[in-house]
mmCIF file of C-alpha atoms in Angstrom:
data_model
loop_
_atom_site.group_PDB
_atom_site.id
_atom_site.type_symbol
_atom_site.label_atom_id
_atom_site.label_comp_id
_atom_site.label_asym_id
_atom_site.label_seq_id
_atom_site.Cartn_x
_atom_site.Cartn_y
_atom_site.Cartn_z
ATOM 1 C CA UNK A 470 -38.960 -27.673 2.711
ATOM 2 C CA UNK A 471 -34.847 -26.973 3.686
ATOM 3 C CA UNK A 472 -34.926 -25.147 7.347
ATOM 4 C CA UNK A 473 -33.603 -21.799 7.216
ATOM 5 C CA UNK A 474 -30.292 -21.283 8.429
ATOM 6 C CA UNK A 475 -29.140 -17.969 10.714
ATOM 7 C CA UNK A 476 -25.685 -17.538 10.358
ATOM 8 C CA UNK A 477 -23.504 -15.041 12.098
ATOM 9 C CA UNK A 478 -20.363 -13.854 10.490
ATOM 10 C CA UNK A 479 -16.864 -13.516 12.292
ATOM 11 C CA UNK A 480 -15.124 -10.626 10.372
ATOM 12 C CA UNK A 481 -11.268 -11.249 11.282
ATOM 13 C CA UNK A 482 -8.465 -8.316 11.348
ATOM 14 C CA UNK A 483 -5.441 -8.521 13.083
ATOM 15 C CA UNK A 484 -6.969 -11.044 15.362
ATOM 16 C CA UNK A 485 -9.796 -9.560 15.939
ATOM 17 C CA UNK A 486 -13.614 -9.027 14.741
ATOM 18 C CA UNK A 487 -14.404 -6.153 12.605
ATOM 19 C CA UNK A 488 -17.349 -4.677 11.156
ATOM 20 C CA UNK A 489 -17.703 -2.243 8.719
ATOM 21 C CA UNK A 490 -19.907 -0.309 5.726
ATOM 22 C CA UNK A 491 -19.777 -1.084 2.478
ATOM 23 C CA UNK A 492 -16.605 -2.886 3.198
ATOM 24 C CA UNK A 493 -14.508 0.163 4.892
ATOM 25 C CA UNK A 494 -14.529 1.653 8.071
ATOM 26 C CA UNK A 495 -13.976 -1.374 10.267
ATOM 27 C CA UNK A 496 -14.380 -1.012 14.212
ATOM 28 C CA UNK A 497 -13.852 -3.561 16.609
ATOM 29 C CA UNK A 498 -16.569 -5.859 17.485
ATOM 30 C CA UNK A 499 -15.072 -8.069 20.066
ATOM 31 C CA UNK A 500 -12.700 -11.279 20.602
ATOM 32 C CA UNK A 501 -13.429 -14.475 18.128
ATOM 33 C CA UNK A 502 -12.904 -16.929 20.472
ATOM 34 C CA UNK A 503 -15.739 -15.290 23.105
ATOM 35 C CA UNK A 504 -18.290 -14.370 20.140
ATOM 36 C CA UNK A 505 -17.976 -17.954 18.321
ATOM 37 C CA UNK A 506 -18.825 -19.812 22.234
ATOM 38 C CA UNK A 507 -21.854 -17.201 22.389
ATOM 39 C CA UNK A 508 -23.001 -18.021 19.444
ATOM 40 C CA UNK A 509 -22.805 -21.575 19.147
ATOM 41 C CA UNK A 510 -24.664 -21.681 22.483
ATOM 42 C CA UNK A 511 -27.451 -18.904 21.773
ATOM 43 C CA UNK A 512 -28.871 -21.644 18.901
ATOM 44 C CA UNK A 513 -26.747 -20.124 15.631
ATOM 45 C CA UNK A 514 -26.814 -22.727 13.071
ATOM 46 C CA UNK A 515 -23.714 -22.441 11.850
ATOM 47 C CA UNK A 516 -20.695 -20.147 12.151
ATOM 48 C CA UNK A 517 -18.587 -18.315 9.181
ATOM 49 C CA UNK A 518 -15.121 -16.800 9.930
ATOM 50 C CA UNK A 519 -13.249 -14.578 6.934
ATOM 51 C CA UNK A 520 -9.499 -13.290 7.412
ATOM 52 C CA UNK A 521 -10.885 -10.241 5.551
ATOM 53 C CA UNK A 522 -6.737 -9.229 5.253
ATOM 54 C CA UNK A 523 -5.336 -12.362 4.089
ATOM 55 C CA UNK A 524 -5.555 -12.104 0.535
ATOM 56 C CA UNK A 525 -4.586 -8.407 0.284
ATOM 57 C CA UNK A 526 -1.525 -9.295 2.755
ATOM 58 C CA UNK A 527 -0.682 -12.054 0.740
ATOM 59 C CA UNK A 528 -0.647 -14.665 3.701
ATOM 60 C CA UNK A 529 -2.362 -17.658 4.705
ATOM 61 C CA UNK A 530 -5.825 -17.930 6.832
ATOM 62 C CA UNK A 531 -5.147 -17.694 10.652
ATOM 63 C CA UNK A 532 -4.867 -21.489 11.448
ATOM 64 C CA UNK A 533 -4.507 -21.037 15.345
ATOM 65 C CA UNK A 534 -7.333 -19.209 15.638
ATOM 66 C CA UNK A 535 -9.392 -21.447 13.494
ATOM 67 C CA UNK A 536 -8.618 -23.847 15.860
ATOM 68 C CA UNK A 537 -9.116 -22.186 19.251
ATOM 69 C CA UNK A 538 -12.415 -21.702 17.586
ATOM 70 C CA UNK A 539 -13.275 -24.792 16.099
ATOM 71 C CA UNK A 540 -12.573 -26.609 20.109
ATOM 72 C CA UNK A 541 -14.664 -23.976 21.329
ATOM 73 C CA UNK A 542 -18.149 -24.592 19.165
ATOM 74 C CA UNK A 543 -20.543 -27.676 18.232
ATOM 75 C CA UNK A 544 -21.806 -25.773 14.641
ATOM 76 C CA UNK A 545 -20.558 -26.407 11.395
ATOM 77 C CA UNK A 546 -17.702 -23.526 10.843
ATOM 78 C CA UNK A 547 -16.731 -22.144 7.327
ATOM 79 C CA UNK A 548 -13.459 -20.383 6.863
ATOM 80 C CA UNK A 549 -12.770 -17.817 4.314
ATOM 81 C CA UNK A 550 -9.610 -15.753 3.378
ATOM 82 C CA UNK A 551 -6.251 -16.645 1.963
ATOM 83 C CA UNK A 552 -7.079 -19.813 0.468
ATOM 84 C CA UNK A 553 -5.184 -19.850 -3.065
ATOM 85 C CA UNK A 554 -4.195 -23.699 -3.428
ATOM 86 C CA UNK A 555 -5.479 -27.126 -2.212
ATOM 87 C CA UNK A 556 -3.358 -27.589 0.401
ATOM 88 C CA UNK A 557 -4.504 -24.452 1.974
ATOM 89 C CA UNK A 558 -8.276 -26.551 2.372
ATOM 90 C CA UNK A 559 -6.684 -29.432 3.969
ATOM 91 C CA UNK A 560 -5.113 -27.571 6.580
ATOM 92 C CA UNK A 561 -8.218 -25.694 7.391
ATOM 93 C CA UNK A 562 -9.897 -29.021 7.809
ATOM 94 C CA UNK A 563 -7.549 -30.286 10.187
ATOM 95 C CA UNK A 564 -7.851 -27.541 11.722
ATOM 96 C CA UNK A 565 -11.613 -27.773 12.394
ATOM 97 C CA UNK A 566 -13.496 -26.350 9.660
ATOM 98 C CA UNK A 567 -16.385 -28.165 7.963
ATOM 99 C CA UNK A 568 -16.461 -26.136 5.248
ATOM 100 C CA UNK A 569 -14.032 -23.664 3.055
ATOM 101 C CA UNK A 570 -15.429 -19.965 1.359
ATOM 102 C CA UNK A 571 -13.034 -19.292 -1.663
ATOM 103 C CA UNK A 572 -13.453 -16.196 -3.546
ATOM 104 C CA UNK A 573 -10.389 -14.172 -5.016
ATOM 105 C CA UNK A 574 -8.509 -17.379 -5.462
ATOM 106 C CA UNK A 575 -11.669 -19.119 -7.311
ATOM 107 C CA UNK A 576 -12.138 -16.302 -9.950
ATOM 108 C CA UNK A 577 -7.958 -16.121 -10.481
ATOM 109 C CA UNK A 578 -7.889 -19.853 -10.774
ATOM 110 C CA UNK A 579 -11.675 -20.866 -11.596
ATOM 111 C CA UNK A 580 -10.110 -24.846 -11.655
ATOM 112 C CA UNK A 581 -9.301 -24.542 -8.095
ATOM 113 C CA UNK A 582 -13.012 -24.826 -7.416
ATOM 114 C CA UNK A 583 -13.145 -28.624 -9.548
ATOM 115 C CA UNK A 584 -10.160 -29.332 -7.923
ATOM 116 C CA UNK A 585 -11.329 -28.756 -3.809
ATOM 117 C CA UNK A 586 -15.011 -30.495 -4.826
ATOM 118 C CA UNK A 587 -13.235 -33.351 -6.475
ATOM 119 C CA UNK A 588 -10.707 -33.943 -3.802
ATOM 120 C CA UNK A 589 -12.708 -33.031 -0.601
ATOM 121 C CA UNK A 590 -16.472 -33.012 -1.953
ATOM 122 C CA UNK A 591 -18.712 -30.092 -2.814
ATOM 123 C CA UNK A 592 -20.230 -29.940 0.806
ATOM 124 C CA UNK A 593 -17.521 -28.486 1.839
ATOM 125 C CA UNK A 594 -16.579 -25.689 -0.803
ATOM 126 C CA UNK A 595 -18.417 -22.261 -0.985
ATOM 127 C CA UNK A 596 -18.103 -19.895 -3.266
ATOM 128 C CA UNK A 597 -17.248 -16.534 -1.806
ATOM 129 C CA UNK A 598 -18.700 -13.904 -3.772
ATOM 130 C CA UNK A 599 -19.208 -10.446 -3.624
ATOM 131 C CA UNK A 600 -20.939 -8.430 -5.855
ATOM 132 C CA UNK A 601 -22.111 -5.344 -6.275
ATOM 133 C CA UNK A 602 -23.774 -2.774 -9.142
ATOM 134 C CA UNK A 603 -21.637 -0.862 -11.314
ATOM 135 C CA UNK A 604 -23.111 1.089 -14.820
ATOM 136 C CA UNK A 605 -26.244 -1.436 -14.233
ATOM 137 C CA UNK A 606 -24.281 -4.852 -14.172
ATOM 138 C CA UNK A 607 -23.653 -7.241 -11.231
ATOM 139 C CA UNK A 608 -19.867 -7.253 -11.430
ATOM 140 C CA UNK A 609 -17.523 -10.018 -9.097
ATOM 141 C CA UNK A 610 -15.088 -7.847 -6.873
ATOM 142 C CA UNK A 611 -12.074 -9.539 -5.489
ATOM 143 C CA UNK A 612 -9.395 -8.743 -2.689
ATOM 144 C CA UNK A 613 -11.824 -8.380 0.005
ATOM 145 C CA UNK A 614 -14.055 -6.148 -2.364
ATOM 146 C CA UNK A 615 -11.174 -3.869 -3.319
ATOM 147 C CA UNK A 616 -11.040 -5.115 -6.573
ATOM 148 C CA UNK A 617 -13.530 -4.651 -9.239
ATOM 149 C CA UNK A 618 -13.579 -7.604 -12.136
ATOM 150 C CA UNK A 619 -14.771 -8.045 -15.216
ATOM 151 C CA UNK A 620 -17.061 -11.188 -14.110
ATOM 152 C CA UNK A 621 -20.572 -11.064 -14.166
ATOM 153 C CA UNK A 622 -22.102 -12.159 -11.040
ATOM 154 C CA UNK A 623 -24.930 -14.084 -11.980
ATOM 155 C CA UNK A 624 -22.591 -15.970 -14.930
ATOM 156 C CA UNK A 625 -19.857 -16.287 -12.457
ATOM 157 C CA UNK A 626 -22.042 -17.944 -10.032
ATOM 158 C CA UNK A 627 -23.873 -20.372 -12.362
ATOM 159 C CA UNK A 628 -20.077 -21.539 -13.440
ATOM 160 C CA UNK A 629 -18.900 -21.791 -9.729
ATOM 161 C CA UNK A 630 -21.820 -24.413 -9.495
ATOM 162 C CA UNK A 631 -20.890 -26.133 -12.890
ATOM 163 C CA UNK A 632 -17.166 -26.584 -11.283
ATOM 164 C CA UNK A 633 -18.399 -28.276 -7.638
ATOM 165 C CA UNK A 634 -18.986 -25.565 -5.492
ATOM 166 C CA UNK A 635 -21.777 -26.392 -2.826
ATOM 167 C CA UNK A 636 -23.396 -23.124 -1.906
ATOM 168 C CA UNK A 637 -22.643 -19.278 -2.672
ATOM 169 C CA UNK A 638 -21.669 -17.073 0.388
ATOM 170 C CA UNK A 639 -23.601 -13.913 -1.488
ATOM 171 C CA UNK A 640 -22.841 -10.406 -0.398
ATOM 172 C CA UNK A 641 -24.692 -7.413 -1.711
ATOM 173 C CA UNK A 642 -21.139 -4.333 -1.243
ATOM 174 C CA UNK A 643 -23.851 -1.938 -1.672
ATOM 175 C CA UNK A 644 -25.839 -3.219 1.027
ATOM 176 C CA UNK A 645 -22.804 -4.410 3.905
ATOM 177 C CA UNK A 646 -23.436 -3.240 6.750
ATOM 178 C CA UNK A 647 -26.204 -0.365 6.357
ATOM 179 C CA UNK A 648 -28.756 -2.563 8.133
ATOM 180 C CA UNK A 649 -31.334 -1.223 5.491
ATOM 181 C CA UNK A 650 -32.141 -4.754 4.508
ATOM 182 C CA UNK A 651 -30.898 -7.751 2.159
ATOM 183 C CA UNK A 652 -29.940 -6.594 -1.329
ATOM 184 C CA UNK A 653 -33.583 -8.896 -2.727
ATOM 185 C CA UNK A 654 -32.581 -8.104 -6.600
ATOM 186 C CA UNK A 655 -29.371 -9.285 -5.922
ATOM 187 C CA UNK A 656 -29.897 -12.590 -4.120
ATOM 188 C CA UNK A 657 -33.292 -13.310 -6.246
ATOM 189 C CA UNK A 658 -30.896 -13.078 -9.787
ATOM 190 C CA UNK A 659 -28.569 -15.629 -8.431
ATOM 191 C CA UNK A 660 -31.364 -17.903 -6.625
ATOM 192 C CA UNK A 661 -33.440 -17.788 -9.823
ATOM 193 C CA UNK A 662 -30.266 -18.816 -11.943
ATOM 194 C CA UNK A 663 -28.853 -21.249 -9.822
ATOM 195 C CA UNK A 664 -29.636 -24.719 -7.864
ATOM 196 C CA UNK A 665 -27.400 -24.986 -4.733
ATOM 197 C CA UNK A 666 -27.943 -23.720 -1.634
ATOM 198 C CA UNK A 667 -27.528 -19.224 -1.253
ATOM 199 C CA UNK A 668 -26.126 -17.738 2.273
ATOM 200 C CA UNK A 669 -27.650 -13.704 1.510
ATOM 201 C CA UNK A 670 -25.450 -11.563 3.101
ATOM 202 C CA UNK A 671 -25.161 -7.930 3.786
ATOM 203 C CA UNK A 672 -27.785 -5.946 5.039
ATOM 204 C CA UNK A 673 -29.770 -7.184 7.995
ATOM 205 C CA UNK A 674 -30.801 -4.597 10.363
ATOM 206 C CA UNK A 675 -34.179 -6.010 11.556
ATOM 207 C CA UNK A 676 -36.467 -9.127 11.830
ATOM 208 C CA UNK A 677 -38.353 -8.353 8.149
ATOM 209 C CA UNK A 678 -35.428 -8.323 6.946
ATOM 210 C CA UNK A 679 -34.758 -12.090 7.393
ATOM 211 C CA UNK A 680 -38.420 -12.867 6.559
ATOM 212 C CA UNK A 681 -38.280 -10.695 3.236
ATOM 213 C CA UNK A 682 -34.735 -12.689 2.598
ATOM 214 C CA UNK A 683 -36.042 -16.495 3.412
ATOM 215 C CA UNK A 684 -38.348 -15.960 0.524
ATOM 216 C CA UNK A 685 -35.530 -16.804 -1.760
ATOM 217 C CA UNK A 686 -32.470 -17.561 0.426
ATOM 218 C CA UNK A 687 -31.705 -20.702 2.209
ATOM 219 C CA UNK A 688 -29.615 -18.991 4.595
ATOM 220 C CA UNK A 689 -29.359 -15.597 5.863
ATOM 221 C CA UNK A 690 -25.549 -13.886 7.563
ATOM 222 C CA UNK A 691 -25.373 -11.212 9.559
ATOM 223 C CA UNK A 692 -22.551 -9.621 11.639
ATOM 224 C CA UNK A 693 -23.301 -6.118 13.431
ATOM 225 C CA UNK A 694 -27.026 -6.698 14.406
ATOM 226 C CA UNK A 695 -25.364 -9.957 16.444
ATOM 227 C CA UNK A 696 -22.380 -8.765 17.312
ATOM 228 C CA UNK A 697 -24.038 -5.473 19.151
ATOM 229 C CA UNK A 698 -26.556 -7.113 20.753
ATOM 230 C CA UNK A 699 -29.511 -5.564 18.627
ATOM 231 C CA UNK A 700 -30.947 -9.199 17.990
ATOM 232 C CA UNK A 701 -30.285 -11.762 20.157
ATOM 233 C CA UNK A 702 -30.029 -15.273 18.388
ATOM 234 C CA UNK A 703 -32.693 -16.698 20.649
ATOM 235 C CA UNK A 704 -35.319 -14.197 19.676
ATOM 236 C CA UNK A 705 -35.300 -13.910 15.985
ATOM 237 C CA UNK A 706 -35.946 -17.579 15.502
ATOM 238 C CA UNK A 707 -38.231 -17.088 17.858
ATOM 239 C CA UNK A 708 -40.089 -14.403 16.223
ATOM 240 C CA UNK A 709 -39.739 -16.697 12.451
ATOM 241 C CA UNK A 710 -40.850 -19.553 13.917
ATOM 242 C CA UNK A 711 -44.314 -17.589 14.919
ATOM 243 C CA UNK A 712 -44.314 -16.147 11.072
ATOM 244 C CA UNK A 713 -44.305 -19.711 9.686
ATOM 245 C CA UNK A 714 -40.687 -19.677 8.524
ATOM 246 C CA UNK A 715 -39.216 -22.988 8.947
ATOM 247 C CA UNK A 716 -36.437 -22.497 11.111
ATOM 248 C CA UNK A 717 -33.821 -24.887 12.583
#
């Protein structure tokens, strides 16, 4: 069996890292640069960092800070937020990411997925998507979940593997940052209808909660719970580890 993964998620606003509910009401959760060396030495596995503003500001990813980050950890790093053409990808690479999350650009442009996991290899492309219920339907929101679509999650996500992408960076809206758990119907529709690798995000607020989650996800994100200090790193692997969970 695939080790778990415990990601922690670097929400990035003007610089800094934000955390919200349900994708509004940010507050400030500290300096990127300090949380991605505490993290990379408390034992994360890997590291995701999303310009949540890019896209609706209509610029690019913050390069320099990807790569004060990237010199500052030993994890792999995914970077999300802004990317709308290739060349975007390449200079995230060179930057220092090992991986690139595309979401808003993906569903406007669904080649653009082919065309990263052709040039650069569907290890390093994730599918950004967020999702949440509206009149009973898993719809795909874009634009940093301001923007509802007419995609069907679950579809959506079975054609994002068809065109290359490696994993799916899944986000339950409904569920961001209430800490009442992982959205389970959510993540178990895509895992059920799909083959690669699922990050669940949005949600965690306790140790069952990544337990519950690691019976269908490969990988698990969270954001406030770290960011706060209500889990330490360190001690919910420790804590999986004694429940059996196969942990990294």
């Amino acid at each position: 069996m695939l080790k778990k993964r415990i990601i922690p998620c670097l929400d990035i606003k003007d610089g800094r890292t934000v955390k919200g509910v349900n994708f509004v009401n940010l507050r400030d959760a500290g300096d990127p640069v300090e949380l991605a060396k505490a993290y990379s030495t408390e034992g994360a596995d890997e590291l995701v960092f999303l310009d949540i503003t890019a896209t609706v500001d209509k610029r690019k990813t913050l390069i320099e800070l990807v790569e004060r980050i990237s010199e500052e950890i030993n994890i792999p790093f995914t970077v999300g937020g802004g990317i709308s053409e290739l060349e975007d990808v390449g200079d995230l690479l060179k930057a220092g990411a090992d991986k690139v999350s595309v979401n808003s650009a993906a569903v406007k442009k669904p080649e653009l997925l082919s065309e990263i996991a052709d040039l650069y290899g569907n290890q390093c492309l994730v599918l950004g998507l967020d999702a949440n219920k509206v009149h009973g339907e898993w719809k795909v929101f874009t634009r940093g979940g301001r923007t509802e679509t007419k995609l069907n999650a679950i579809e959506w996500a079975k054609e994002a593997e068809e065109r290359g992408a490696g994993e799916i960076l899944l986000t339950s809206m409904r569920k961001d940052g209430t800490k009442s758990g992982f959205d389970v119907e959510l993540t178990e529709a895509i895992t059920t209808e799909t083959k690669i690798p699922i990050i669940a995000s949005g949600g965690a607020g306790k140790i069952e909660d990544f337990t519950e989650i690691f019976t269908m996800a490969d990988a698990a994100l969270a954001a406030s719970i770290f960011h706060f200090g209500e889990i330490p790193i360190p001690q919910l692997k420790t804590k999986l580890r004694q429940q059996n969970i196969p942990i990294r």
